[in-house]
């Protein structure tokens, strides 16, 4: 029997649209992982062929002094300095934000993935390969590294859609928005027609977004949807919801970690997600660890805020 909470959620068309769009991003992630892994290796080989002095025989001489922090990286040895210059030469955003804190520069001569992480968003230091990354990270890599020959407008439009999905505090999108999203994700996929695993996902996403998506209820003869629909089990839908919510909570966590004071917008997003989970116990029970981590960080911010207020009060009296 379908959980009453799940049935109620899927009875809301805009929530179902949100889950469908999120599921498309999960399918996109899956089809990009192998392609990105191959291209990252090819990119690294190309860098070493053009500059053999950067290869495995080169080693960092700076030790811990060559450790980047967030967007800051001041290499203390010539090998790391040369690698930084080479990465920036291939970075579309070379004059903007580069998240050096993702990387272990000492591994650049021998580890292609450590180089790739310089082209990706914050918070990926512990990711060991594309199979551990979400769609946003892979899209950012494709967009930021000039090794990838692609229409970057199509990539940035899809990244914008992904952000709108993840920043939707109510977890809802309209049918008009979903149609626009379909056009943009298919425009992006068309850039990779020659890659079999990516081309295969094109038709699956098209069918998913144009059908009356439904949950298969084993006890009933009829499924809630047309004969051409995409049918998923209750556990599959719950797993998709969980993946999307985990990604959303992780993004809120990373935003909070970067700030001394929790921004009002981030705090509001967190409260909206909490409210959603309070009304959906089945999801709340599966996300306890993520919420515990966020609540702990929130308390740290509140403690720092109260300490600042306490320090300011005597000054005002003086």
mmCIF file of C-alpha atoms in Angstrom:
data_model
loop_
_atom_site.group_PDB
_atom_site.id
_atom_site.type_symbol
_atom_site.label_atom_id
_atom_site.label_comp_id
_atom_site.label_asym_id
_atom_site.label_seq_id
_atom_site.Cartn_x
_atom_site.Cartn_y
_atom_site.Cartn_z
ATOM 1 C CA UNK A 1 0.000 0.000 0.000
ATOM 2 C CA UNK A 2 1.284 3.476 -0.896
ATOM 3 C CA UNK A 3 2.146 5.564 2.159
ATOM 4 C CA UNK A 4 -0.551 8.193 2.812
ATOM 5 C CA UNK A 5 2.111 10.947 2.962
ATOM 6 C CA UNK A 6 3.485 9.950 -0.455
ATOM 7 C CA UNK A 7 0.002 9.711 -1.979
ATOM 8 C CA UNK A 8 -0.830 13.182 -0.665
ATOM 9 C CA UNK A 9 2.428 14.670 -1.996
ATOM 10 C CA UNK A 10 1.908 13.205 -5.467
ATOM 11 C CA UNK A 11 -1.655 14.461 -5.495
ATOM 12 C CA UNK A 12 -0.144 17.947 -5.827
ATOM 13 C CA UNK A 13 0.681 18.505 -9.535
ATOM 14 C CA UNK A 14 3.369 21.118 -8.824
ATOM 15 C CA UNK A 15 5.146 18.871 -6.333
ATOM 16 C CA UNK A 16 5.012 15.997 -8.814
ATOM 17 C CA UNK A 17 6.533 18.357 -11.417
ATOM 18 C CA UNK A 18 9.344 19.163 -8.975
ATOM 19 C CA UNK A 19 10.102 15.475 -8.406
ATOM 20 C CA UNK A 20 9.972 14.749 -12.146
ATOM 21 C CA UNK A 21 12.436 17.570 -12.883
ATOM 22 C CA UNK A 22 14.697 16.354 -10.072
ATOM 23 C CA UNK A 23 14.542 12.809 -11.404
ATOM 24 C CA UNK A 24 15.680 14.133 -14.797
ATOM 25 C CA UNK A 25 18.721 15.653 -13.077
ATOM 26 C CA UNK A 26 19.492 12.289 -11.475
ATOM 27 C CA UNK A 27 19.258 10.601 -14.892
ATOM 28 C CA UNK A 28 21.474 13.334 -16.323
ATOM 29 C CA UNK A 29 24.038 12.795 -13.577
ATOM 30 C CA UNK A 30 24.118 9.067 -14.291
ATOM 31 C CA UNK A 31 24.675 9.462 -18.027
ATOM 32 C CA UNK A 32 27.377 12.139 -17.626
ATOM 33 C CA UNK A 33 29.575 10.315 -15.106
ATOM 34 C CA UNK A 34 31.330 7.911 -17.492
ATOM 35 C CA UNK A 35 31.752 10.566 -20.178
ATOM 36 C CA UNK A 36 33.233 13.063 -17.691
ATOM 37 C CA UNK A 37 35.600 10.423 -16.264
ATOM 38 C CA UNK A 38 37.012 9.687 -19.745
ATOM 39 C CA UNK A 39 37.305 13.361 -20.692
ATOM 40 C CA UNK A 40 39.040 14.336 -17.446
ATOM 41 C CA UNK A 41 41.714 11.685 -18.102
ATOM 42 C CA UNK A 42 42.117 12.925 -21.690
ATOM 43 C CA UNK A 43 42.410 16.527 -20.482
ATOM 44 C CA UNK A 44 45.083 15.587 -17.935
ATOM 45 C CA UNK A 45 47.043 13.599 -20.531
ATOM 46 C CA UNK A 46 46.912 16.617 -22.840
ATOM 47 C CA UNK A 47 48.269 18.919 -20.129
ATOM 48 C CA UNK A 48 51.176 16.563 -19.404
ATOM 49 C CA UNK A 49 51.957 16.122 -23.123
ATOM 50 C CA UNK A 50 52.141 19.911 -23.546
ATOM 51 C CA UNK A 51 54.191 20.417 -20.356
ATOM 52 C CA UNK A 52 56.111 17.222 -19.451
ATOM 53 C CA UNK A 53 57.747 19.019 -16.519
ATOM 54 C CA UNK A 54 54.367 18.916 -14.725
ATOM 55 C CA UNK A 55 54.211 15.108 -14.806
ATOM 56 C CA UNK A 56 54.628 12.378 -12.166
ATOM 57 C CA UNK A 57 58.304 13.189 -11.583
ATOM 58 C CA UNK A 58 57.367 16.689 -10.448
ATOM 59 C CA UNK A 59 56.526 16.979 -6.774
ATOM 60 C CA UNK A 60 55.292 19.717 -4.488
ATOM 61 C CA UNK A 61 58.086 21.211 -2.375
ATOM 62 C CA UNK A 62 55.827 23.419 -0.282
ATOM 63 C CA UNK A 63 54.149 20.739 1.826
ATOM 64 C CA UNK A 64 51.385 22.167 4.008
ATOM 65 C CA UNK A 65 52.303 25.689 2.846
ATOM 66 C CA UNK A 66 50.833 24.754 -0.551
ATOM 67 C CA UNK A 67 47.420 23.981 0.924
ATOM 68 C CA UNK A 68 44.613 26.103 -0.557
ATOM 69 C CA UNK A 69 41.721 27.457 1.474
ATOM 70 C CA UNK A 70 38.342 28.068 -0.171
ATOM 71 C CA UNK A 71 39.012 30.483 -3.079
ATOM 72 C CA UNK A 72 42.496 31.397 -1.861
ATOM 73 C CA UNK A 73 45.652 29.676 -3.092
ATOM 74 C CA UNK A 74 49.148 31.124 -2.961
ATOM 75 C CA UNK A 75 51.534 28.351 -4.068
ATOM 76 C CA UNK A 76 54.807 28.187 -2.189
ATOM 77 C CA UNK A 77 56.675 26.014 -4.691
ATOM 78 C CA UNK A 78 57.323 26.297 -8.436
ATOM 79 C CA UNK A 79 55.539 23.036 -9.333
ATOM 80 C CA UNK A 80 52.244 24.115 -7.728
ATOM 81 C CA UNK A 81 52.618 27.644 -9.122
ATOM 82 C CA UNK A 82 53.075 26.232 -12.628
ATOM 83 C CA UNK A 83 50.067 23.928 -12.205
ATOM 84 C CA UNK A 84 47.936 26.850 -10.990
ATOM 85 C CA UNK A 85 48.881 28.872 -14.088
ATOM 86 C CA UNK A 86 48.063 25.909 -16.353
ATOM 87 C CA UNK A 87 44.653 25.359 -14.727
ATOM 88 C CA UNK A 88 43.805 29.058 -15.061
ATOM 89 C CA UNK A 89 44.828 28.960 -18.725
ATOM 90 C CA UNK A 90 42.010 26.471 -19.311
ATOM 91 C CA UNK A 91 39.479 27.979 -16.903
ATOM 92 C CA UNK A 92 36.592 29.895 -18.480
ATOM 93 C CA UNK A 93 36.202 31.830 -15.230
ATOM 94 C CA UNK A 94 39.908 32.498 -14.724
ATOM 95 C CA UNK A 95 39.319 36.042 -13.437
ATOM 96 C CA UNK A 96 36.493 35.023 -11.131
ATOM 97 C CA UNK A 97 35.896 32.489 -8.394
ATOM 98 C CA UNK A 98 37.943 29.295 -8.491
ATOM 99 C CA UNK A 99 37.347 26.913 -5.596
ATOM 100 C CA UNK A 100 40.950 25.881 -4.958
ATOM 101 C CA UNK A 101 39.895 24.449 -1.601
ATOM 102 C CA UNK A 102 38.454 21.447 -3.478
ATOM 103 C CA UNK A 103 41.958 20.363 -4.489
ATOM 104 C CA UNK A 104 45.086 18.728 -3.140
ATOM 105 C CA UNK A 105 47.718 20.459 -5.326
ATOM 106 C CA UNK A 106 50.405 17.915 -4.473
ATOM 107 C CA UNK A 107 48.298 15.310 -6.357
ATOM 108 C CA UNK A 108 47.937 17.354 -9.567
ATOM 109 C CA UNK A 109 50.881 15.704 -11.391
ATOM 110 C CA UNK A 110 49.408 12.203 -10.954
ATOM 111 C CA UNK A 111 45.670 12.571 -10.331
ATOM 112 C CA UNK A 112 43.458 13.927 -13.122
ATOM 113 C CA UNK A 113 40.442 14.197 -10.818
ATOM 114 C CA UNK A 114 42.234 16.556 -8.426
ATOM 115 C CA UNK A 115 42.791 18.885 -11.398
ATOM 116 C CA UNK A 116 39.134 18.608 -12.459
ATOM 117 C CA UNK A 117 37.914 19.733 -9.024
ATOM 118 C CA UNK A 118 39.415 23.199 -9.629
ATOM 119 C CA UNK A 119 36.678 23.689 -12.266
ATOM 120 C CA UNK A 120 33.826 22.740 -9.929
ATOM 121 C CA UNK A 121 31.692 24.344 -7.180
ATOM 122 C CA UNK A 122 32.687 24.469 -3.522
ATOM 123 C CA UNK A 123 32.398 21.547 -1.141
ATOM 124 C CA UNK A 124 33.898 18.771 -3.290
ATOM 125 C CA UNK A 125 37.213 18.195 -1.535
ATOM 126 C CA UNK A 126 36.200 14.699 -0.396
ATOM 127 C CA UNK A 127 34.777 13.552 -3.760
ATOM 128 C CA UNK A 128 36.973 10.875 -5.341
ATOM 129 C CA UNK A 129 35.440 10.809 -8.804
ATOM 130 C CA UNK A 130 32.468 11.817 -10.974
ATOM 131 C CA UNK A 131 30.440 8.889 -9.621
ATOM 132 C CA UNK A 132 30.264 10.749 -6.289
ATOM 133 C CA UNK A 133 29.148 14.083 -7.795
ATOM 134 C CA UNK A 134 25.717 15.539 -8.445
ATOM 135 C CA UNK A 135 24.560 16.989 -11.759
ATOM 136 C CA UNK A 136 25.450 20.558 -10.697
ATOM 137 C CA UNK A 137 29.102 19.642 -10.133
ATOM 138 C CA UNK A 138 29.416 17.835 -13.476
ATOM 139 C CA UNK A 139 27.670 20.637 -15.375
ATOM 140 C CA UNK A 140 29.951 23.195 -13.732
ATOM 141 C CA UNK A 141 33.027 21.230 -14.823
ATOM 142 C CA UNK A 142 31.764 21.002 -18.413
ATOM 143 C CA UNK A 143 30.972 24.718 -18.402
ATOM 144 C CA UNK A 144 34.188 25.937 -16.748
ATOM 145 C CA UNK A 145 36.853 23.842 -18.507
ATOM 146 C CA UNK A 146 37.688 24.757 -22.112
ATOM 147 C CA UNK A 147 38.535 21.113 -22.856
ATOM 148 C CA UNK A 148 34.785 20.564 -23.311
ATOM 149 C CA UNK A 149 33.633 21.816 -26.720
ATOM 150 C CA UNK A 150 30.044 22.728 -26.023
ATOM 151 C CA UNK A 151 27.563 25.594 -26.419
ATOM 152 C CA UNK A 152 28.056 27.145 -22.993
ATOM 153 C CA UNK A 153 24.795 29.056 -23.144
ATOM 154 C CA UNK A 154 22.962 25.701 -23.125
ATOM 155 C CA UNK A 155 24.985 24.574 -20.117
ATOM 156 C CA UNK A 156 24.401 27.762 -18.103
ATOM 157 C CA UNK A 157 20.661 27.663 -18.865
ATOM 158 C CA UNK A 158 20.484 24.120 -17.513
ATOM 159 C CA UNK A 159 22.529 25.061 -14.430
ATOM 160 C CA UNK A 160 20.042 27.905 -13.825
ATOM 161 C CA UNK A 161 17.156 25.401 -14.029
ATOM 162 C CA UNK A 162 18.913 23.073 -11.602
ATOM 163 C CA UNK A 163 19.384 25.948 -9.141
ATOM 164 C CA UNK A 164 15.709 26.877 -9.408
ATOM 165 C CA UNK A 165 14.783 23.275 -8.560
ATOM 166 C CA UNK A 166 17.116 23.156 -5.571
ATOM 167 C CA UNK A 167 16.185 26.641 -4.328
ATOM 168 C CA UNK A 168 12.457 25.983 -4.465
ATOM 169 C CA UNK A 169 11.670 26.050 -0.753
ATOM 170 C CA UNK A 170 8.161 24.707 -1.337
ATOM 171 C CA UNK A 171 9.458 21.930 -3.623
ATOM 172 C CA UNK A 172 7.045 22.940 -6.381
ATOM 173 C CA UNK A 173 7.347 24.008 -10.037
ATOM 174 C CA UNK A 174 4.620 24.861 -12.534
ATOM 175 C CA UNK A 175 3.777 22.929 -15.703
ATOM 176 C CA UNK A 176 4.920 25.943 -17.770
ATOM 177 C CA UNK A 177 8.280 25.880 -15.985
ATOM 178 C CA UNK A 178 8.538 22.122 -16.597
ATOM 179 C CA UNK A 179 7.996 22.550 -20.347
ATOM 180 C CA UNK A 180 10.738 25.176 -20.458
ATOM 181 C CA UNK A 181 13.011 22.849 -18.486
ATOM 182 C CA UNK A 182 12.331 20.033 -20.964
ATOM 183 C CA UNK A 183 13.435 22.244 -23.848
ATOM 184 C CA UNK A 184 16.622 23.279 -22.041
ATOM 185 C CA UNK A 185 17.684 19.815 -20.906
ATOM 186 C CA UNK A 186 17.054 18.412 -24.393
ATOM 187 C CA UNK A 187 19.005 21.298 -25.961
ATOM 188 C CA UNK A 188 21.909 20.362 -23.699
ATOM 189 C CA UNK A 189 21.672 16.638 -24.457
ATOM 190 C CA UNK A 190 21.671 17.397 -28.195
ATOM 191 C CA UNK A 191 25.250 18.631 -27.761
ATOM 192 C CA UNK A 192 26.274 15.016 -27.033
ATOM 193 C CA UNK A 193 24.419 13.036 -29.707
ATOM 194 C CA UNK A 194 27.572 11.051 -30.489
ATOM 195 C CA UNK A 195 27.929 9.773 -26.898
ATOM 196 C CA UNK A 196 25.757 6.612 -26.688
ATOM 197 C CA UNK A 197 25.035 6.651 -22.956
ATOM 198 C CA UNK A 198 23.984 10.321 -23.101
ATOM 199 C CA UNK A 199 21.920 9.912 -26.287
ATOM 200 C CA UNK A 200 20.080 6.976 -24.660
ATOM 201 C CA UNK A 201 18.850 9.181 -21.816
ATOM 202 C CA UNK A 202 17.367 11.765 -24.217
ATOM 203 C CA UNK A 203 14.340 9.630 -25.108
ATOM 204 C CA UNK A 204 13.868 8.476 -21.513
ATOM 205 C CA UNK A 205 13.737 12.059 -20.267
ATOM 206 C CA UNK A 206 11.375 13.039 -23.083
ATOM 207 C CA UNK A 207 9.004 10.206 -22.156
ATOM 208 C CA UNK A 208 9.222 11.047 -18.456
ATOM 209 C CA UNK A 209 8.401 14.729 -18.930
ATOM 210 C CA UNK A 210 5.583 14.269 -21.445
ATOM 211 C CA UNK A 211 3.763 11.357 -19.780
ATOM 212 C CA UNK A 212 1.367 11.215 -16.870
ATOM 213 C CA UNK A 213 3.898 9.987 -14.359
ATOM 214 C CA UNK A 214 2.520 7.624 -11.776
ATOM 215 C CA UNK A 215 3.304 5.349 -8.866
ATOM 216 C CA UNK A 216 2.614 1.655 -9.431
ATOM 217 C CA UNK A 217 0.326 0.250 -6.732
ATOM 218 C CA UNK A 218 0.786 -3.559 -6.795
ATOM 219 C CA UNK A 219 -2.537 -4.296 -5.030
ATOM 220 C CA UNK A 220 -4.543 -2.535 -7.736
ATOM 221 C CA UNK A 221 -5.176 -3.537 -11.353
ATOM 222 C CA UNK A 222 -5.187 0.078 -12.556
ATOM 223 C CA UNK A 223 -2.211 2.374 -12.372
ATOM 224 C CA UNK A 224 -2.693 6.079 -11.870
ATOM 225 C CA UNK A 225 -1.666 7.249 -15.336
ATOM 226 C CA UNK A 226 -1.959 6.684 -19.057
ATOM 227 C CA UNK A 227 -0.740 3.527 -20.781
ATOM 228 C CA UNK A 228 2.255 5.458 -22.082
ATOM 229 C CA UNK A 229 3.222 6.647 -18.596
ATOM 230 C CA UNK A 230 6.421 6.126 -16.663
ATOM 231 C CA UNK A 231 5.690 3.876 -13.688
ATOM 232 C CA UNK A 232 7.831 3.700 -10.589
ATOM 233 C CA UNK A 233 7.386 1.770 -7.379
ATOM 234 C CA UNK A 234 6.687 3.535 -4.104
ATOM 235 C CA UNK A 235 10.257 2.875 -2.933
ATOM 236 C CA UNK A 236 11.722 4.285 -6.180
ATOM 237 C CA UNK A 237 9.778 7.532 -5.834
ATOM 238 C CA UNK A 238 10.770 7.830 -2.162
ATOM 239 C CA UNK A 239 14.408 7.277 -3.099
ATOM 240 C CA UNK A 240 14.226 10.074 -5.701
ATOM 241 C CA UNK A 241 12.643 12.421 -3.143
ATOM 242 C CA UNK A 242 15.353 11.544 -0.640
ATOM 243 C CA UNK A 243 18.179 12.179 -3.115
ATOM 244 C CA UNK A 244 16.765 15.595 -4.006
ATOM 245 C CA UNK A 245 16.211 16.626 -0.393
ATOM 246 C CA UNK A 246 19.698 15.457 0.618
ATOM 247 C CA UNK A 247 21.178 17.568 -2.180
ATOM 248 C CA UNK A 248 19.101 20.552 -1.078
ATOM 249 C CA UNK A 249 20.162 20.156 2.574
ATOM 250 C CA UNK A 250 23.807 19.736 1.584
ATOM 251 C CA UNK A 251 23.657 22.982 -0.395
ATOM 252 C CA UNK A 252 22.133 24.830 2.571
ATOM 253 C CA UNK A 253 24.854 23.350 4.806
ATOM 254 C CA UNK A 254 27.675 24.513 2.500
ATOM 255 C CA UNK A 255 26.192 28.009 2.316
ATOM 256 C CA UNK A 256 25.997 28.126 6.101
ATOM 257 C CA UNK A 257 29.576 26.855 6.570
ATOM 258 C CA UNK A 258 30.918 29.696 4.412
ATOM 259 C CA UNK A 259 29.226 32.376 6.523
ATOM 260 C CA UNK A 260 29.948 33.578 10.046
ATOM 261 C CA UNK A 261 26.351 34.702 10.256
ATOM 262 C CA UNK A 262 23.613 32.543 8.773
ATOM 263 C CA UNK A 263 22.109 34.661 5.939
ATOM 264 C CA UNK A 264 18.363 35.336 6.271
ATOM 265 C CA UNK A 265 17.675 33.703 2.906
ATOM 266 C CA UNK A 266 19.526 30.504 3.897
ATOM 267 C CA UNK A 267 17.837 30.468 7.299
ATOM 268 C CA UNK A 268 14.422 30.893 5.634
ATOM 269 C CA UNK A 269 15.141 28.028 3.216
ATOM 270 C CA UNK A 270 16.133 25.796 6.115
ATOM 271 C CA UNK A 271 12.929 26.597 8.009
ATOM 272 C CA UNK A 272 10.815 25.839 4.911
ATOM 273 C CA UNK A 273 12.482 22.443 4.498
ATOM 274 C CA UNK A 274 12.012 21.714 8.214
ATOM 275 C CA UNK A 275 8.327 22.566 7.934
ATOM 276 C CA UNK A 276 7.985 20.294 4.893
ATOM 277 C CA UNK A 277 9.655 17.421 6.773
ATOM 278 C CA UNK A 278 7.488 17.966 9.863
ATOM 279 C CA UNK A 279 4.476 17.348 7.628
ATOM 280 C CA UNK A 280 6.058 14.291 5.988
ATOM 281 C CA UNK A 281 7.294 11.909 8.664
ATOM 282 C CA UNK A 282 8.321 9.223 6.159
ATOM 283 C CA UNK A 283 10.955 11.571 4.666
ATOM 284 C CA UNK A 284 11.892 13.150 7.990
ATOM 285 C CA UNK A 285 12.806 9.775 9.483
ATOM 286 C CA UNK A 286 15.234 9.088 6.627
ATOM 287 C CA UNK A 287 16.936 12.485 6.826
ATOM 288 C CA UNK A 288 17.650 12.659 10.555
ATOM 289 C CA UNK A 289 21.447 12.709 10.152
ATOM 290 C CA UNK A 290 21.386 15.542 7.623
ATOM 291 C CA UNK A 291 19.043 17.608 9.789
ATOM 292 C CA UNK A 292 21.116 16.936 12.905
ATOM 293 C CA UNK A 293 24.230 18.233 11.133
ATOM 294 C CA UNK A 294 22.405 21.386 10.001
ATOM 295 C CA UNK A 295 20.821 22.029 13.395
ATOM 296 C CA UNK A 296 24.240 21.743 15.044
ATOM 297 C CA UNK A 297 25.678 24.303 12.632
ATOM 298 C CA UNK A 298 22.667 26.577 13.163
ATOM 299 C CA UNK A 299 23.267 26.483 16.922
ATOM 300 C CA UNK A 300 26.927 27.425 16.382
ATOM 301 C CA UNK A 301 25.820 30.457 14.358
ATOM 302 C CA UNK A 302 23.320 31.465 17.050
ATOM 303 C CA UNK A 303 25.986 31.151 19.742
ATOM 304 C CA UNK A 304 28.386 33.356 17.752
ATOM 305 C CA UNK A 305 25.599 35.896 17.203
ATOM 306 C CA UNK A 306 24.810 36.102 20.930
ATOM 307 C CA UNK A 307 28.535 36.432 21.769
ATOM 308 C CA UNK A 308 28.844 39.341 19.322
ATOM 309 C CA UNK A 309 25.767 40.989 20.812
ATOM 310 C CA UNK A 310 27.249 40.585 24.304
ATOM 311 C CA UNK A 311 30.508 42.208 23.209
ATOM 312 C CA UNK A 312 28.706 45.125 21.553
ATOM 313 C CA UNK A 313 26.489 45.974 24.543
ATOM 314 C CA UNK A 314 29.316 47.180 26.906
ATOM 315 C CA UNK A 315 30.749 49.276 24.069
ATOM 316 C CA UNK A 316 27.380 51.007 23.603
ATOM 317 C CA UNK A 317 27.114 51.686 27.361
ATOM 318 C CA UNK A 318 30.639 53.163 27.307
#
